[in-house]
């Protein structure tokens, strides 16, 4: 088959809803788009452990600490599934981490904001994991098999993450005046950055057209953002919190909540590396990656030892 015929057949498989697997033929652009997105997603899960890790030793009860610990460990697991899915393109994790450290690979803008109080643990679970679920439930239908399968598993855990965050915020909202103020303050600070997680508007998103044609994304950035807004506004009202947007209004005709324009200058500034915590997050990752070198060396030496022992057994 010519390259052109292969491309036509590939698109027919996508249109028919078939999954593409690592050994199947696929266009280079499809590969590159997926590799960029999956590796960025993996880095986000790992860098995303930092804002919550910061609060582990200050959790207000043993129960809260155990839940937070389990959640952070889940995020590490998500990173591992996603690095494995990205490795199906023949680039190993060492290279992906080098790309993160050099600034060639991004991670989600949301993790460049500081977690200032315990209420932020609630806001991260409720809003950040809440946004992640909306996005990832869609990605579970993605055309690339390894990514779609990783997403199914991840979404199950994200459901628990969102609920534990909402529980923290709901309890604080129903608590003392100071606790309610902390919950409101966390919502004020995390609301707009959470809306930015979905990426630029569809009209300004360079990748959406091809990603939707290839069913990497089956819904657009704006559609998903609106779904998140509609869900979250109701959840905030239910526990007596106010969405920090003076232009928020319900449109009875469209049956959607309308919000103020998003500050895209801030978004691009954060994406370009100038957010409040970009340097801190990346330096932290570099430091502990370097300090963990001996663990990787031991694991590699052990693997070599096993290989040579099994070769010796086979030759006897
Ligand atoms: N941050 O054309 P589009 C989580 C970039 S996991 C930084 O719309 P696309 C769990 C984009 O890369 C959160 N960069 O791009 C958790 C592109 O840059 P490039 C992570 C962003 O890919 C919770 C350019 O802008 N989730 O939260 C962002 O079609 C708590 C143009 O954008 C995922 O990664 C952003 N927010 O759509 C963990 C989900 N948005 O390469 C720990 C998978 C856009 O041209 C604690 N990713 N950019 O230079 C996706 O679904 C997509 O990649 C989008 C962007 C929707 C993020």
CSV table of N, CA and C in Angstrom, one decimal, residues 135-210:
chain,number,residue,atom,x,y,z
A,135,UNK,N,-12.3,15.9,31.9
A,135,UNK,CA,-11.5,15.8,30.7
A,135,UNK,C,-11.1,14.3,30.4
A,136,UNK,N,-10.9,13.6,31.5
A,136,UNK,CA,-10.4,12.2,31.3
A,136,UNK,C,-11.5,11.2,31.0
A,137,UNK,N,-12.7,11.5,31.4
A,137,UNK,CA,-13.8,10.6,31.0
A,137,UNK,C,-13.9,10.6,29.5
A,138,UNK,N,-13.7,11.8,28.9
A,138,UNK,CA,-13.7,11.9,27.5
A,138,UNK,C,-12.5,11.2,26.9
A,139,UNK,N,-11.3,11.3,27.5
A,139,UNK,CA,-10.1,10.7,27.0
A,139,UNK,C,-10.1,9.1,27.1
A,140,UNK,N,-11.0,8.6,27.9
A,140,UNK,CA,-11.1,7.1,28.0
A,140,UNK,C,-11.7,6.6,26.7
A,141,UNK,N,-12.3,7.5,25.9
A,141,UNK,CA,-12.9,7.0,24.6
A,141,UNK,C,-11.9,7.3,23.4
A,142,UNK,N,-10.7,7.7,23.8
A,142,UNK,CA,-9.7,8.1,22.8
A,142,UNK,C,-9.4,6.9,21.9
A,143,UNK,N,-8.9,7.2,20.6
A,143,UNK,CA,-8.7,6.2,19.6
A,143,UNK,C,-7.4,5.4,19.9
A,144,UNK,N,-6.5,5.9,20.7
A,144,UNK,CA,-5.3,5.1,21.0
A,144,UNK,C,-5.5,4.2,22.2
A,145,UNK,N,-5.4,2.9,21.9
A,145,UNK,CA,-5.7,1.9,22.9
A,145,UNK,C,-5.0,2.0,24.3
A,146,UNK,N,-3.7,2.1,24.3
A,146,UNK,CA,-3.0,2.2,25.6
A,146,UNK,C,-3.4,3.4,26.4
A,147,UNK,N,-3.7,4.6,25.7
A,147,UNK,CA,-4.1,5.8,26.5
A,147,UNK,C,-5.5,5.6,27.0
A,148,UNK,N,-6.4,5.1,26.2
A,148,UNK,CA,-7.8,4.9,26.6
A,148,UNK,C,-7.9,4.0,27.7
A,149,UNK,N,-7.1,2.9,27.7
A,149,UNK,CA,-7.2,1.9,28.8
A,149,UNK,C,-6.6,2.5,30.1
A,150,UNK,N,-5.6,3.3,30.0
A,150,UNK,CA,-5.0,3.9,31.2
A,150,UNK,C,-6.0,4.8,31.8
A,151,UNK,N,-6.8,5.5,30.9
A,151,UNK,CA,-7.8,6.5,31.4
A,151,UNK,C,-8.9,5.9,32.2
A,152,UNK,N,-9.3,4.7,31.7
A,152,UNK,CA,-10.4,4.0,32.4
A,152,UNK,C,-10.1,3.8,33.9
A,153,UNK,N,-8.9,3.3,34.1
A,153,UNK,CA,-8.4,3.0,35.4
A,153,UNK,C,-8.2,4.3,36.2
A,154,UNK,N,-7.6,5.3,35.6
A,154,UNK,CA,-7.4,6.5,36.3
A,154,UNK,C,-8.7,7.2,36.7
A,155,UNK,N,-9.7,7.2,35.8
A,155,UNK,CA,-11.0,7.9,36.2
A,155,UNK,C,-11.6,7.3,37.4
A,156,UNK,N,-11.5,6.0,37.6
A,156,UNK,CA,-12.1,5.3,38.8
A,156,UNK,C,-11.5,6.0,40.0
A,157,UNK,N,-10.2,6.2,40.0
A,157,UNK,CA,-9.5,6.8,41.2
A,157,UNK,C,-9.8,8.3,41.3
A,158,UNK,N,-9.9,8.9,40.2
A,158,UNK,CA,-10.2,10.4,40.2
A,158,UNK,C,-11.6,10.7,40.9
A,159,UNK,N,-12.5,9.7,40.7
A,159,UNK,CA,-13.8,9.9,41.3
A,159,UNK,C,-13.7,10.0,42.9
A,160,UNK,N,-12.9,9.1,43.4
A,160,UNK,CA,-12.6,9.2,44.9
A,160,UNK,C,-11.9,10.5,45.3
A,161,UNK,N,-11.0,10.9,44.4
A,161,UNK,CA,-10.2,12.1,44.7
A,161,UNK,C,-11.1,13.4,44.8
A,162,UNK,N,-12.0,13.4,43.8
A,162,UNK,CA,-12.9,14.6,43.7
A,162,UNK,C,-13.8,14.6,45.0
A,163,UNK,N,-14.3,13.4,45.4
A,163,UNK,CA,-15.2,13.4,46.5
A,163,UNK,C,-14.5,13.7,47.8
A,164,UNK,N,-13.2,13.2,48.0
A,164,UNK,CA,-12.6,13.5,49.2
A,164,UNK,C,-12.3,15.0,49.3
A,165,UNK,N,-12.1,15.7,48.2
A,165,UNK,CA,-11.8,17.1,48.2
A,165,UNK,C,-13.1,17.9,48.5
A,166,UNK,N,-14.2,17.4,47.9
A,166,UNK,CA,-15.5,18.1,48.2
A,166,UNK,C,-15.9,17.9,49.6
A,167,UNK,N,-15.6,16.7,50.2
A,167,UNK,CA,-15.9,16.5,51.6
A,167,UNK,C,-15.2,17.5,52.5
A,168,UNK,N,-13.9,17.7,52.2
A,168,UNK,CA,-13.1,18.7,53.0
A,168,UNK,C,-13.8,20.1,52.9
A,169,UNK,N,-14.1,20.5,51.7
A,169,UNK,CA,-14.6,21.9,51.5
A,169,UNK,C,-16.0,22.0,52.1
A,170,UNK,N,-16.8,20.9,52.0
A,170,UNK,CA,-18.2,20.9,52.5
A,170,UNK,C,-18.1,21.0,54.0
A,171,UNK,N,-17.2,20.2,54.6
A,171,UNK,CA,-17.1,20.3,56.1
A,171,UNK,C,-16.6,21.6,56.6
A,172,UNK,N,-15.7,22.2,55.9
A,172,UNK,CA,-15.2,23.5,56.3
A,172,UNK,C,-16.3,24.6,56.1
A,173,UNK,N,-17.0,24.5,55.1
A,173,UNK,CA,-18.1,25.4,54.8
A,173,UNK,C,-19.2,25.4,55.9
A,174,UNK,N,-19.3,24.2,56.5
A,174,UNK,CA,-20.3,24.0,57.5
A,174,UNK,C,-19.7,24.2,58.9
A,175,UNK,N,-18.5,24.6,58.9
A,175,UNK,CA,-17.8,24.7,60.2
A,175,UNK,C,-17.9,26.1,60.8
A,176,UNK,N,-16.8,26.6,61.5
A,176,UNK,CA,-16.8,27.9,62.1
A,176,UNK,C,-16.7,29.0,61.0
A,177,UNK,N,-16.9,30.2,61.4
A,177,UNK,CA,-16.8,31.3,60.4
A,177,UNK,C,-15.4,31.3,59.7
A,178,UNK,N,-14.4,31.1,60.5
A,178,UNK,CA,-13.0,31.1,60.0
A,178,UNK,C,-12.8,30.0,59.0
A,179,UNK,N,-13.4,28.8,59.3
A,179,UNK,CA,-13.2,27.7,58.4
A,179,UNK,C,-14.0,28.0,57.1
A,180,UNK,N,-15.2,28.6,57.2
A,180,UNK,CA,-15.9,28.9,56.0
A,180,UNK,C,-15.2,29.9,55.1
A,181,UNK,N,-14.5,30.9,55.8
A,181,UNK,CA,-13.8,31.9,55.1
A,181,UNK,C,-12.6,31.2,54.3
A,182,UNK,N,-12.0,30.3,55.0
A,182,UNK,CA,-10.8,29.6,54.4
A,182,UNK,C,-11.3,28.8,53.1
A,183,UNK,N,-12.5,28.2,53.2
A,183,UNK,CA,-13.0,27.4,52.1
A,183,UNK,C,-13.3,28.4,50.9
A,184,UNK,N,-13.9,29.5,51.3
A,184,UNK,CA,-14.2,30.5,50.2
A,184,UNK,C,-13.0,31.1,49.6
A,185,UNK,N,-12.0,31.3,50.4
A,185,UNK,CA,-10.7,31.9,49.9
A,185,UNK,C,-10.0,30.9,49.0
A,186,UNK,N,-10.1,29.6,49.3
A,186,UNK,CA,-9.5,28.6,48.4
A,186,UNK,C,-10.2,28.5,47.1
A,187,UNK,N,-11.6,28.6,47.2
A,187,UNK,CA,-12.3,28.6,45.9
A,187,UNK,C,-12.0,29.9,45.1
A,188,UNK,N,-11.9,31.0,45.7
A,188,UNK,CA,-11.5,32.2,45.0
A,188,UNK,C,-10.2,32.1,44.2
A,189,UNK,N,-9.2,31.4,44.9
A,189,UNK,CA,-7.9,31.4,44.3
A,189,UNK,C,-7.8,30.3,43.2
A,190,UNK,N,-8.6,29.2,43.3
A,190,UNK,CA,-8.4,28.0,42.4
A,190,UNK,C,-9.4,28.0,41.3
A,191,UNK,N,-10.5,28.9,41.4
A,191,UNK,CA,-11.6,28.8,40.4
A,191,UNK,C,-11.0,29.0,39.0
A,192,UNK,N,-10.5,30.2,38.7
A,192,UNK,CA,-10.1,30.6,37.4
A,192,UNK,C,-8.9,29.7,36.9
A,193,UNK,N,-7.9,29.4,37.7
A,193,UNK,CA,-6.9,28.4,37.2
A,193,UNK,C,-7.5,27.1,36.8
A,194,UNK,N,-8.6,26.6,37.5
A,194,UNK,CA,-9.2,25.4,37.1
A,194,UNK,C,-9.9,25.5,35.7
A,195,UNK,N,-10.5,26.6,35.4
A,195,UNK,CA,-11.1,26.8,34.1
A,195,UNK,C,-10.0,26.7,33.0
A,196,UNK,N,-8.8,27.2,33.4
A,196,UNK,CA,-7.7,27.3,32.4
A,196,UNK,C,-7.2,25.9,32.1
A,197,UNK,N,-7.4,24.9,33.0
A,197,UNK,CA,-6.9,23.6,32.8
A,197,UNK,C,-7.3,23.0,31.4
A,198,UNK,N,-8.5,23.4,31.0
A,198,UNK,CA,-9.0,22.8,29.7
A,198,UNK,C,-8.4,23.3,28.5
A,199,UNK,N,-7.4,24.3,28.6
A,199,UNK,CA,-6.7,24.8,27.5
A,199,UNK,C,-7.4,26.0,26.8
A,200,UNK,N,-6.8,26.6,25.8
A,200,UNK,CA,-7.4,27.7,25.1
A,200,UNK,C,-8.8,27.5,24.5
A,201,UNK,N,-9.5,28.5,24.2
A,201,UNK,CA,-10.8,28.4,23.5
A,201,UNK,C,-10.6,27.6,22.2
A,202,UNK,N,-11.6,26.9,21.8
A,202,UNK,CA,-11.5,26.0,20.6
A,202,UNK,C,-10.9,26.8,19.4
A,203,UNK,N,-11.4,28.0,19.2
A,203,UNK,CA,-10.9,28.8,18.1
A,203,UNK,C,-9.4,29.1,18.1
A,204,UNK,N,-8.9,29.1,19.3
A,204,UNK,CA,-7.4,29.5,19.5
A,204,UNK,C,-6.6,28.2,19.8
A,205,UNK,N,-7.2,27.0,19.7
A,205,UNK,CA,-6.5,25.8,20.0
A,205,UNK,C,-5.9,25.2,18.8
A,206,UNK,N,-4.6,25.2,18.6
A,206,UNK,CA,-4.0,24.7,17.3
A,206,UNK,C,-4.2,23.2,17.1
A,207,UNK,N,-4.3,22.4,18.2
A,207,UNK,CA,-4.3,21.0,18.1
A,207,UNK,C,-5.7,20.4,18.0
A,208,UNK,N,-6.8,21.2,18.4
A,208,UNK,CA,-8.1,20.6,18.5
A,208,UNK,C,-8.6,20.0,17.2
A,209,UNK,N,-8.4,20.7,16.1
A,209,UNK,CA,-9.0,20.2,14.8
A,209,UNK,C,-8.5,18.8,14.5
A,210,UNK,N,-7.2,18.6,14.4
A,210,UNK,CA,-6.6,17.3,14.1
A,210,UNK,C,-6.9,16.2,15.2
